[in-house]
């Protein structure tokens, strides 16, 4: 997911853009505050409406983001989407009400966008930490082989079918076809895990296989991205970099499991020594952020480190207390992530009235078909689990979300993707992201959750193991 790697940090936050043109920090703070007002309003309105019609609130948050973002209202827009400060209604509002000058607007807009993007990244890190706390390491290990098989099938099938189809049917050259095929391998663990949690299926056997497969899929996706990025840049694959990613990912995940058996009692002892407020949650976040940092610096994703930290702390006696204290923090930051994903989605690429979109639409139909079928059939790869809901497992692997957008962004930045093919990938990401939450609700018709509060599942009610 690594949003931070795709953000241009040429405009320092709350600092000097150049030696002669300082960014007005007061205006940046004002812009961020207005952005958060818009984000929270969109997330709650969208989430409540979605909940009322029986759909997961996260879908409403994504739709709310689309409405306030690039596609409709232009309240929350980002420069990496090709827009500038003149397209931001928040910047216009600041010019009218707060005296923001036209000359300072581009710098304030860039800084505000970076702050919101960082908050979105922090939100998804906390989301995966929370999901780790709600998961069970022993349950994940029990389905480890099945999850691995599901993940491999979910990478190989769409990658091979997408790449070959684009080259044979559409005559696309090898490098851009491989890039598009790589985008099909992604799975958004953030979106899927959130929906599974909301419908009370996170700790079901299907949920554990989906979650484990999504984690492995994320690691495999990073390796695939590294391969195709080096191919697009140099025309050859850096084998040493691929080997490094495989070894570091394996060592990190195994190390996290081993750490869980060593660190549990230490964490409880530290928490018992602290008597001031935050005695449990602050040490937990220190640990989570250290794990996220380690994952990030070894070229994995920060969210994998946060998820591993949650799995480790889930084994401690402080689990229940920690879950209750993390929940309100997640309620503040996680919506920023989902609304930002929606806001960055440009539905303009779906307009067939624009001639340049038509070629992309045809390729998009192909990519969407491969994206859905290539993940749905992963459920057929599950073995040794009689009576398991294989369709639910396949559907849970469908959403590409922000992960797919990163593939598209890297491909566009490298110059490997034509505009029609880039638009087709974005359309595939949009539809798979929005289709997955209602489909998951459909294939799980009888959720185990007994009650929800503001659309968020009570962790104590999740799963069949009483957690």
Short mmCIF file of C-alpha atoms in Angstrom, two decimals:
data_model
loop_
_atom_site.label_atom_id
_atom_site.label_comp_id
_atom_site.label_asym_id
_atom_site.label_seq_id
_atom_site.Cartn_x
_atom_site.Cartn_y
_atom_site.Cartn_z
CA UNK A 1 0.00 0.00 0.00
CA UNK A 2 2.85 2.43 0.66
CA UNK A 3 1.07 5.73 -0.07
CA UNK A 4 4.07 7.59 1.38
CA UNK A 5 6.29 6.33 -1.45
CA UNK A 6 3.94 7.82 -4.04
CA UNK A 7 3.67 11.27 -2.43
CA UNK A 8 5.93 14.06 -3.69
CA UNK A 9 7.54 15.61 -0.62
CA UNK A 10 9.08 18.57 -2.43
CA UNK A 11 6.91 20.95 -0.37
CA UNK A 12 7.94 20.67 3.30
CA UNK A 13 5.11 20.38 5.81
CA UNK A 14 4.48 23.57 7.77
CA UNK A 15 7.89 24.87 6.70
CA UNK A 16 9.56 26.89 3.95
CA UNK A 17 8.76 25.90 0.38
CA UNK A 18 11.72 28.03 -0.74
CA UNK A 19 14.05 30.46 0.95
CA UNK A 20 11.88 33.39 -0.11
CA UNK A 21 8.33 31.96 -0.07
CA UNK A 22 7.43 30.44 3.32
CA UNK A 23 4.33 28.34 3.62
CA UNK A 24 1.71 29.96 5.85
CA UNK A 25 1.44 27.35 8.62
CA UNK A 26 -1.77 28.92 9.91
CA UNK A 27 -3.43 28.44 6.54
CA UNK A 28 -2.15 24.87 6.29
CA UNK A 29 -3.64 24.04 9.69
CA UNK A 30 -6.91 25.69 8.67
CA UNK A 31 -6.97 23.71 5.42
CA UNK A 32 -6.30 20.43 7.24
CA UNK A 33 -9.04 21.16 9.79
CA UNK A 34 -11.56 21.89 7.03
CA UNK A 35 -10.47 18.73 5.22
CA UNK A 36 -11.06 16.66 8.35
CA UNK A 37 -14.51 18.21 8.81
CA UNK A 38 -15.40 17.22 5.26
CA UNK A 39 -13.88 13.73 5.67
CA UNK A 40 -15.68 12.96 8.94
CA UNK A 41 -18.98 14.30 7.64
CA UNK A 42 -18.72 12.20 4.48
CA UNK A 43 -17.65 9.08 6.39
CA UNK A 44 -20.47 9.26 8.93
CA UNK A 45 -23.18 10.17 6.45
CA UNK A 46 -22.02 7.53 3.99
CA UNK A 47 -21.50 4.92 6.68
CA UNK A 48 -24.91 5.48 8.28
CA UNK A 49 -26.76 5.38 4.95
CA UNK A 50 -24.89 2.24 3.94
CA UNK A 51 -25.66 0.59 7.27
CA UNK A 52 -29.37 1.43 6.94
CA UNK A 53 -29.65 -0.44 3.65
CA UNK A 54 -27.77 -3.45 5.02
CA UNK A 55 -24.36 -2.82 3.44
CA UNK A 56 -21.01 -2.57 5.25
CA UNK A 57 -20.34 1.01 6.47
CA UNK A 58 -16.91 0.95 4.82
CA UNK A 59 -18.64 0.96 1.42
CA UNK A 60 -20.49 4.12 2.43
CA UNK A 61 -17.20 5.70 3.47
CA UNK A 62 -15.69 4.91 0.06
CA UNK A 63 -18.75 6.32 -1.73
CA UNK A 64 -18.67 9.39 0.51
CA UNK A 65 -15.06 9.89 -0.51
CA UNK A 66 -15.94 9.64 -4.19
CA UNK A 67 -18.67 12.28 -3.76
CA UNK A 68 -16.45 14.82 -1.99
CA UNK A 69 -13.42 14.06 -4.15
CA UNK A 70 -12.14 14.43 -7.69
CA UNK A 71 -15.18 12.84 -9.31
CA UNK A 72 -17.97 15.08 -7.99
CA UNK A 73 -17.66 17.97 -5.51
CA UNK A 74 -13.90 18.67 -5.55
CA UNK A 75 -13.91 19.36 -1.82
CA UNK A 76 -11.03 16.95 -1.20
CA UNK A 77 -8.59 16.63 -4.09
CA UNK A 78 -4.93 15.64 -4.30
CA UNK A 79 -2.16 16.85 -6.63
CA UNK A 80 -1.06 13.29 -7.51
CA UNK A 81 -4.43 12.88 -9.22
CA UNK A 82 -3.44 15.54 -11.75
CA UNK A 83 -5.45 18.35 -10.11
CA UNK A 84 -4.13 21.65 -8.79
CA UNK A 85 -5.16 24.15 -6.15
CA UNK A 86 -7.63 25.87 -8.48
CA UNK A 87 -9.77 22.71 -8.42
CA UNK A 88 -9.99 22.56 -4.62
CA UNK A 89 -13.13 24.11 -3.13
CA UNK A 90 -11.43 24.14 0.27
CA UNK A 91 -8.73 26.41 -1.13
CA UNK A 92 -11.41 28.65 -2.68
CA UNK A 93 -13.23 28.78 0.65
CA UNK A 94 -10.02 29.80 2.44
CA UNK A 95 -9.42 32.53 -0.12
CA UNK A 96 -12.92 33.93 0.49
CA UNK A 97 -13.11 33.56 4.28
CA UNK A 98 -9.54 33.52 5.61
CA UNK A 99 -7.64 35.81 3.27
CA UNK A 100 -5.52 33.14 1.60
CA UNK A 101 -3.71 34.79 -1.30
CA UNK A 102 -3.68 33.23 -4.79
CA UNK A 103 0.14 33.26 -4.72
CA UNK A 104 0.29 31.18 -1.51
CA UNK A 105 -2.53 28.80 -2.47
CA UNK A 106 -0.46 26.19 -4.40
CA UNK A 107 1.96 25.76 -1.49
CA UNK A 108 -0.83 25.51 1.09
CA UNK A 109 -2.69 23.04 -1.12
CA UNK A 110 0.39 20.82 -1.53
CA UNK A 111 1.13 20.83 2.21
CA UNK A 112 -2.52 20.16 3.12
CA UNK A 113 -2.67 17.24 0.69
CA UNK A 114 0.49 15.72 2.15
CA UNK A 115 -0.84 15.98 5.70
CA UNK A 116 -4.11 14.26 4.77
CA UNK A 117 -2.21 11.55 2.86
CA UNK A 118 0.02 10.93 5.88
CA UNK A 119 -3.04 10.75 8.16
CA UNK A 120 -4.61 8.28 5.73
CA UNK A 121 -1.48 6.12 5.84
CA UNK A 122 -1.48 6.30 9.63
CA UNK A 123 -5.15 5.35 9.60
CA UNK A 124 -4.57 2.15 7.63
CA UNK A 125 -1.60 1.27 9.86
CA UNK A 126 -3.85 1.55 12.92
CA UNK A 127 -6.59 -0.40 11.12
CA UNK A 128 -4.25 -3.32 10.49
CA UNK A 129 -2.97 -3.13 14.08
CA UNK A 130 -6.59 -3.32 15.27
CA UNK A 131 -7.29 -6.23 12.90
CA UNK A 132 -4.22 -8.02 14.26
CA UNK A 133 -5.56 -7.57 17.79
CA UNK A 134 -8.88 -9.09 16.73
CA UNK A 135 -7.23 -12.01 14.94
CA UNK A 136 -5.72 -15.10 16.45
CA UNK A 137 -2.21 -16.23 15.58
CA UNK A 138 -2.96 -19.88 16.27
CA UNK A 139 -6.04 -19.76 14.01
CA UNK A 140 -4.02 -18.13 11.23
CA UNK A 141 -1.28 -20.75 11.54
CA UNK A 142 -3.88 -23.53 11.37
CA UNK A 143 -4.98 -22.29 7.94
CA UNK A 144 -1.48 -21.25 6.89
CA UNK A 145 -1.06 -23.82 4.12
CA UNK A 146 -4.52 -23.14 2.71
CA UNK A 147 -3.92 -19.39 2.87
CA UNK A 148 -0.61 -19.76 1.07
CA UNK A 149 -2.17 -21.82 -1.72
CA UNK A 150 -5.04 -19.32 -2.07
CA UNK A 151 -2.56 -16.43 -2.23
CA UNK A 152 -0.37 -18.09 -4.86
CA UNK A 153 -3.36 -18.97 -7.05
CA UNK A 154 -4.68 -15.41 -6.59
CA UNK A 155 -1.40 -14.01 -7.89
CA UNK A 156 -0.50 -16.46 -10.66
CA UNK A 157 -3.90 -16.84 -12.38
CA UNK A 158 -4.86 -13.16 -12.83
CA UNK A 159 -1.26 -12.19 -13.65
CA UNK A 160 -0.88 -14.83 -16.34
CA UNK A 161 -4.38 -14.36 -17.79
CA UNK A 162 -4.18 -10.55 -17.77
CA UNK A 163 -0.70 -10.34 -19.28
CA UNK A 164 -1.34 -12.95 -21.97
CA UNK A 165 -4.77 -11.53 -22.83
CA UNK A 166 -3.50 -7.98 -23.27
CA UNK A 167 -0.65 -9.14 -25.50
CA UNK A 168 -2.68 -11.58 -27.61
CA UNK A 169 -6.08 -9.86 -27.82
CA UNK A 170 -5.11 -6.19 -27.70
CA UNK A 171 -1.58 -6.32 -29.09
CA UNK A 172 -0.09 -4.58 -26.07
CA UNK A 173 3.70 -4.84 -25.85
CA UNK A 174 5.29 -6.97 -23.13
CA UNK A 175 6.32 -4.41 -20.49
CA UNK A 176 2.97 -2.52 -20.18
CA UNK A 177 1.07 -5.84 -20.37
CA UNK A 178 3.18 -7.23 -17.53
CA UNK A 179 2.55 -4.05 -15.51
CA UNK A 180 -1.21 -4.38 -15.99
CA UNK A 181 -1.06 -8.07 -15.16
CA UNK A 182 0.85 -7.24 -11.98
CA UNK A 183 -1.88 -4.77 -10.95
CA UNK A 184 -4.36 -7.66 -11.12
CA UNK A 185 -2.43 -9.59 -8.45
CA UNK A 186 -3.11 -7.10 -5.66
CA UNK A 187 -5.57 -7.61 -2.79
CA UNK A 188 -6.59 -4.80 -0.45
CA UNK A 189 -6.20 -6.33 3.00
CA UNK A 190 -7.44 -3.10 4.59
CA UNK A 191 -10.83 -3.11 2.85
CA UNK A 192 -11.44 -6.86 3.09
CA UNK A 193 -10.46 -7.14 6.77
CA UNK A 194 -12.61 -4.14 7.68
CA UNK A 195 -15.68 -5.64 6.00
CA UNK A 196 -15.07 -9.06 7.59
CA UNK A 197 -14.82 -7.38 10.98
CA UNK A 198 -18.02 -5.41 10.44
CA UNK A 199 -20.04 -8.50 9.52
CA UNK A 200 -18.59 -10.58 12.34
CA UNK A 201 -16.73 -13.07 10.15
CA UNK A 202 -13.12 -12.09 10.82
CA UNK A 203 -12.41 -15.12 13.02
CA UNK A 204 -14.43 -17.58 10.98
CA UNK A 205 -12.43 -20.25 9.14
CA UNK A 206 -13.14 -18.43 5.86
CA UNK A 207 -12.15 -15.10 7.36
CA UNK A 208 -8.83 -16.47 8.64
CA UNK A 209 -7.98 -17.99 5.27
CA UNK A 210 -8.85 -14.71 3.52
CA UNK A 211 -6.83 -12.68 6.00
CA UNK A 212 -3.81 -14.99 5.85
CA UNK A 213 -3.97 -15.13 2.06
CA UNK A 214 -4.28 -11.33 1.83
CA UNK A 215 -1.16 -10.89 3.98
CA UNK A 216 0.81 -13.36 1.83
CA UNK A 217 -0.70 -11.79 -1.30
CA UNK A 218 0.54 -8.39 -0.14
CA UNK A 219 4.08 -9.72 0.24
CA UNK A 220 3.93 -11.46 -3.15
CA UNK A 221 2.48 -8.27 -4.64
CA UNK A 222 5.42 -6.23 -3.36
CA UNK A 223 7.84 -8.70 -4.96
CA UNK A 224 5.91 -8.63 -8.26
CA UNK A 225 5.86 -4.82 -8.20
CA UNK A 226 9.62 -4.73 -7.61
CA UNK A 227 10.18 -7.07 -10.56
CA UNK A 228 7.99 -5.20 -13.04
CA UNK A 229 9.28 -1.79 -11.86
CA UNK A 230 12.87 -2.86 -12.51
CA UNK A 231 11.77 -4.33 -15.84
CA UNK A 232 10.15 -1.04 -16.87
CA UNK A 233 13.16 0.97 -15.72
CA UNK A 234 16.06 -1.07 -17.01
CA UNK A 235 14.48 -3.57 -19.39
CA UNK A 236 15.81 -6.34 -17.12
CA UNK A 237 14.92 -7.81 -13.74
CA UNK A 238 17.20 -7.15 -10.75
CA UNK A 239 17.40 -10.72 -9.46
CA UNK A 240 19.30 -9.72 -6.33
CA UNK A 241 16.53 -7.30 -5.33
CA UNK A 242 13.87 -9.98 -5.82
CA UNK A 243 15.83 -12.46 -3.68
CA UNK A 244 16.29 -9.78 -1.02
CA UNK A 245 12.54 -9.09 -0.88
CA UNK A 246 11.67 -12.77 -0.57
CA UNK A 247 14.21 -13.37 2.19
CA UNK A 248 13.37 -10.20 4.13
CA UNK A 249 9.60 -10.82 3.94
CA UNK A 250 9.96 -14.42 5.14
CA UNK A 251 12.39 -13.49 7.92
CA UNK A 252 10.17 -10.63 9.09
CA UNK A 253 6.99 -12.70 9.35
CA UNK A 254 8.72 -15.67 11.01
CA UNK A 255 10.51 -13.29 13.37
CA UNK A 256 7.18 -11.70 14.32
CA UNK A 257 5.75 -15.12 15.21
CA UNK A 258 8.80 -15.99 17.33
CA UNK A 259 8.67 -12.56 18.97
CA UNK A 260 5.10 -13.23 20.02
CA UNK A 261 6.25 -16.06 22.26
CA UNK A 262 8.96 -13.92 23.88
CA UNK A 263 7.45 -10.43 24.11
CA UNK A 264 4.02 -11.20 25.61
CA UNK A 265 5.03 -11.35 29.27
CA UNK A 266 7.44 -8.43 28.87
CA UNK A 267 4.67 -6.20 27.51
CA UNK A 268 2.31 -7.10 30.36
CA UNK A 269 5.07 -6.41 32.93
CA UNK A 270 5.78 -3.00 31.38
CA UNK A 271 2.09 -2.09 31.26
CA UNK A 272 1.66 -3.08 34.95
CA UNK A 273 4.52 -0.77 35.96
CA UNK A 274 2.94 2.29 34.28
CA UNK A 275 0.34 4.07 36.41
CA UNK A 276 -0.51 7.15 34.34
CA UNK A 277 -3.09 7.40 31.56
CA UNK A 278 -2.25 5.42 28.43
CA UNK A 279 -0.29 2.83 30.37
CA UNK A 280 -1.45 0.07 28.01
CA UNK A 281 -2.20 1.77 24.70
CA UNK A 282 0.94 3.96 24.43
CA UNK A 283 3.45 1.09 24.85
CA UNK A 284 1.33 -0.90 22.39
CA UNK A 285 1.50 1.85 19.78
CA UNK A 286 5.23 2.26 20.35
CA UNK A 287 5.63 -1.43 19.58
CA UNK A 288 3.26 -1.28 16.59
CA UNK A 289 5.00 1.72 15.06
CA UNK A 290 8.44 0.17 15.56
CA UNK A 291 7.26 -2.97 13.78
CA UNK A 292 5.70 -0.86 11.01
CA UNK A 293 8.93 1.11 10.68
CA UNK A 294 11.04 -2.05 10.42
CA UNK A 295 8.73 -3.45 7.73
CA UNK A 296 8.90 -0.16 5.81
CA UNK A 297 12.69 0.21 5.88
CA UNK A 298 13.24 -3.34 4.61
CA UNK A 299 11.00 -2.48 1.63
CA UNK A 300 7.92 -4.32 2.87
CA UNK A 301 4.71 -2.47 3.71
CA UNK A 302 4.30 -0.68 7.02
CA UNK A 303 0.84 -2.20 7.42
CA UNK A 304 2.35 -5.70 7.54
CA UNK A 305 4.45 -4.64 10.51
CA UNK A 306 1.41 -3.17 12.27
CA UNK A 307 -0.61 -6.32 11.60
CA UNK A 308 2.21 -8.49 12.97
CA UNK A 309 2.37 -6.29 16.10
CA UNK A 310 -1.36 -6.76 16.63
CA UNK A 311 -0.99 -10.54 16.32
CA UNK A 312 1.78 -10.51 18.92
CA UNK A 313 -0.18 -8.42 21.45
CA UNK A 314 -3.37 -10.42 20.84
CA UNK A 315 -1.69 -13.23 22.78
CA UNK A 316 -1.26 -11.12 25.93
CA UNK A 317 -3.55 -10.87 28.98
CA UNK A 318 -4.07 -7.17 28.16
CA UNK A 319 -5.82 -7.97 24.87
CA UNK A 320 -9.35 -6.97 25.87
CA UNK A 321 -8.27 -3.75 27.56
CA UNK A 322 -6.06 -2.84 24.61
CA UNK A 323 -8.81 -3.52 22.07
CA UNK A 324 -11.18 -1.17 23.92
CA UNK A 325 -8.56 1.61 24.06
CA UNK A 326 -7.52 1.29 20.41
CA UNK A 327 -11.11 1.41 19.13
CA UNK A 328 -11.76 5.17 19.58
CA UNK A 329 -8.35 6.01 18.08
CA UNK A 330 -9.18 3.86 15.07
CA UNK A 331 -12.58 5.58 14.82
CA UNK A 332 -10.75 8.89 14.40
CA UNK A 333 -8.11 7.89 11.84
CA UNK A 334 -9.37 4.89 9.85
CA UNK A 335 -12.17 6.87 8.10
CA UNK A 336 -9.52 9.26 6.76
CA UNK A 337 -7.98 6.35 4.86
CA UNK A 338 -11.19 5.05 3.28
CA UNK A 339 -12.53 8.49 2.39
CA UNK A 340 -9.14 9.44 0.88
CA UNK A 341 -9.16 6.30 -1.28
CA UNK A 342 -12.60 7.26 -2.57
CA UNK A 343 -11.64 10.91 -3.03
CA UNK A 344 -8.65 9.99 -5.19
CA UNK A 345 -10.84 7.85 -7.46
CA UNK A 346 -11.59 9.63 -10.73
CA UNK A 347 -14.83 8.30 -12.23
CA UNK A 348 -14.23 10.51 -15.26
CA UNK A 349 -12.32 7.64 -16.85
CA UNK A 350 -15.66 5.81 -17.09
CA UNK A 351 -17.22 8.39 -19.42
CA UNK A 352 -17.63 6.73 -22.84
CA UNK A 353 -18.53 10.08 -24.42
CA UNK A 354 -14.83 10.95 -24.37
CA UNK A 355 -13.24 9.23 -27.38
CA UNK A 356 -9.92 8.57 -25.63
CA UNK A 357 -11.77 6.60 -22.95
CA UNK A 358 -13.35 4.08 -25.33
CA UNK A 359 -10.25 2.00 -25.92
CA UNK A 360 -9.65 2.01 -22.20
CA UNK A 361 -13.26 0.91 -21.57
CA UNK A 362 -12.84 -2.17 -23.75
CA UNK A 363 -9.59 -3.10 -22.03
CA UNK A 364 -11.20 -2.34 -18.68
CA UNK A 365 -14.01 -4.83 -19.33
CA UNK A 366 -11.39 -7.48 -20.00
CA UNK A 367 -9.32 -6.58 -16.93
CA UNK A 368 -12.37 -6.46 -14.66
CA UNK A 369 -13.48 -9.90 -15.87
CA UNK A 370 -10.02 -11.36 -15.27
CA UNK A 371 -9.75 -9.54 -11.91
CA UNK A 372 -12.99 -11.03 -10.58
CA UNK A 373 -12.69 -14.55 -12.00
CA UNK A 374 -8.99 -14.74 -11.17
CA UNK A 375 -9.71 -14.18 -7.48
CA UNK A 376 -13.05 -16.00 -7.17
CA UNK A 377 -11.47 -19.27 -8.32
CA UNK A 378 -8.94 -19.05 -5.46
CA UNK A 379 -11.65 -20.53 -3.24
CA UNK A 380 -11.43 -23.74 -5.27
CA UNK A 381 -7.81 -24.11 -4.18
CA UNK A 382 -8.79 -24.63 -0.53
CA UNK A 383 -8.31 -28.25 0.52
CA UNK A 384 -8.90 -30.29 3.66
CA UNK A 385 -11.78 -28.04 4.79
CA UNK A 386 -15.09 -29.84 4.19
CA UNK A 387 -18.14 -27.62 4.19
CA UNK A 388 -16.14 -24.38 3.94
CA UNK A 389 -17.61 -21.45 1.98
CA UNK A 390 -15.21 -21.39 -1.00
CA UNK A 391 -17.16 -18.67 -2.79
CA UNK A 392 -16.77 -16.36 0.21
CA UNK A 393 -13.01 -16.91 0.20
CA UNK A 394 -12.79 -16.05 -3.50
CA UNK A 395 -14.98 -12.95 -3.11
CA UNK A 396 -12.90 -11.79 -0.14
CA UNK A 397 -9.83 -11.67 -2.36
CA UNK A 398 -11.44 -9.47 -5.05
CA UNK A 399 -10.88 -5.83 -3.91
CA UNK A 400 -7.70 -4.19 -5.21
CA UNK A 401 -8.29 -0.86 -3.44
CA UNK A 402 -5.33 1.36 -2.71
CA UNK A 403 -2.89 -1.47 -3.51
CA UNK A 404 -4.02 -1.54 -7.13
CA UNK A 405 -3.80 2.25 -7.29
CA UNK A 406 -0.15 2.06 -6.22
CA UNK A 407 0.55 -0.34 -9.12
CA UNK A 408 -1.20 2.04 -11.50
CA UNK A 409 0.67 5.01 -10.07
CA UNK A 410 4.09 3.37 -10.38
CA UNK A 411 3.28 2.23 -13.92
CA UNK A 412 2.18 5.71 -14.96
CA UNK A 413 5.24 7.33 -13.36
CA UNK A 414 7.56 4.94 -15.19
CA UNK A 415 5.97 5.81 -18.53
CA UNK A 416 5.20 2.14 -19.17
CA UNK A 417 1.43 2.60 -19.37
CA UNK A 418 -0.48 4.34 -22.13
CA UNK A 419 -3.40 6.55 -21.08
CA UNK A 420 -6.05 4.02 -22.20
CA UNK A 421 -4.33 1.16 -20.36
CA UNK A 422 -3.78 3.32 -17.28
CA UNK A 423 -7.46 4.28 -17.30
CA UNK A 424 -8.44 0.62 -17.70
CA UNK A 425 -6.40 -0.35 -14.63
CA UNK A 426 -7.98 2.46 -12.59
CA UNK A 427 -11.46 1.36 -13.65
CA UNK A 428 -10.65 -2.22 -12.64
CA UNK A 429 -9.50 -0.99 -9.24
CA UNK A 430 -12.64 1.13 -8.79
CA UNK A 431 -15.13 -1.61 -9.61
CA UNK A 432 -13.41 -4.42 -7.70
CA UNK A 433 -13.10 -2.17 -4.67
CA UNK A 434 -16.77 -1.20 -4.67
CA UNK A 435 -18.13 -4.62 -5.63
CA UNK A 436 -16.39 -6.60 -2.90
CA UNK A 437 -18.13 -5.22 0.25
CA UNK A 438 -21.73 -5.91 -0.88
CA UNK A 439 -20.68 -9.25 -2.40
CA UNK A 440 -19.08 -10.27 0.88
CA UNK A 441 -22.29 -9.40 2.70
CA UNK A 442 -24.22 -11.47 0.13
CA UNK A 443 -22.04 -14.60 0.43
CA UNK A 444 -22.18 -14.32 4.24
CA UNK A 445 -25.97 -14.00 4.60
CA UNK A 446 -26.13 -14.64 8.34
CA UNK A 447 -23.51 -12.60 10.20
CA UNK A 448 -22.47 -13.79 13.63
CA UNK A 449 -22.40 -10.30 15.08
CA UNK A 450 -25.16 -9.68 17.61
CA UNK A 451 -24.78 -5.92 17.91
CA UNK A 452 -22.90 -3.03 16.40
CA UNK A 453 -22.15 0.47 17.57
CA UNK A 454 -21.86 3.18 14.91
CA UNK A 455 -21.30 0.49 12.32
CA UNK A 456 -18.23 -0.90 14.13
CA UNK A 457 -18.36 -4.44 15.43
CA UNK A 458 -17.79 -4.96 19.12
CA UNK A 459 -14.55 -6.98 19.25
CA UNK A 460 -15.97 -9.08 22.06
CA UNK A 461 -18.66 -10.33 19.69
CA UNK A 462 -16.40 -11.29 16.81
CA UNK A 463 -15.77 -14.86 15.84
CA UNK A 464 -16.61 -18.24 17.17
CA UNK A 465 -13.91 -18.42 19.80
CA UNK A 466 -15.57 -15.95 22.11
CA UNK A 467 -13.17 -13.13 21.59
#
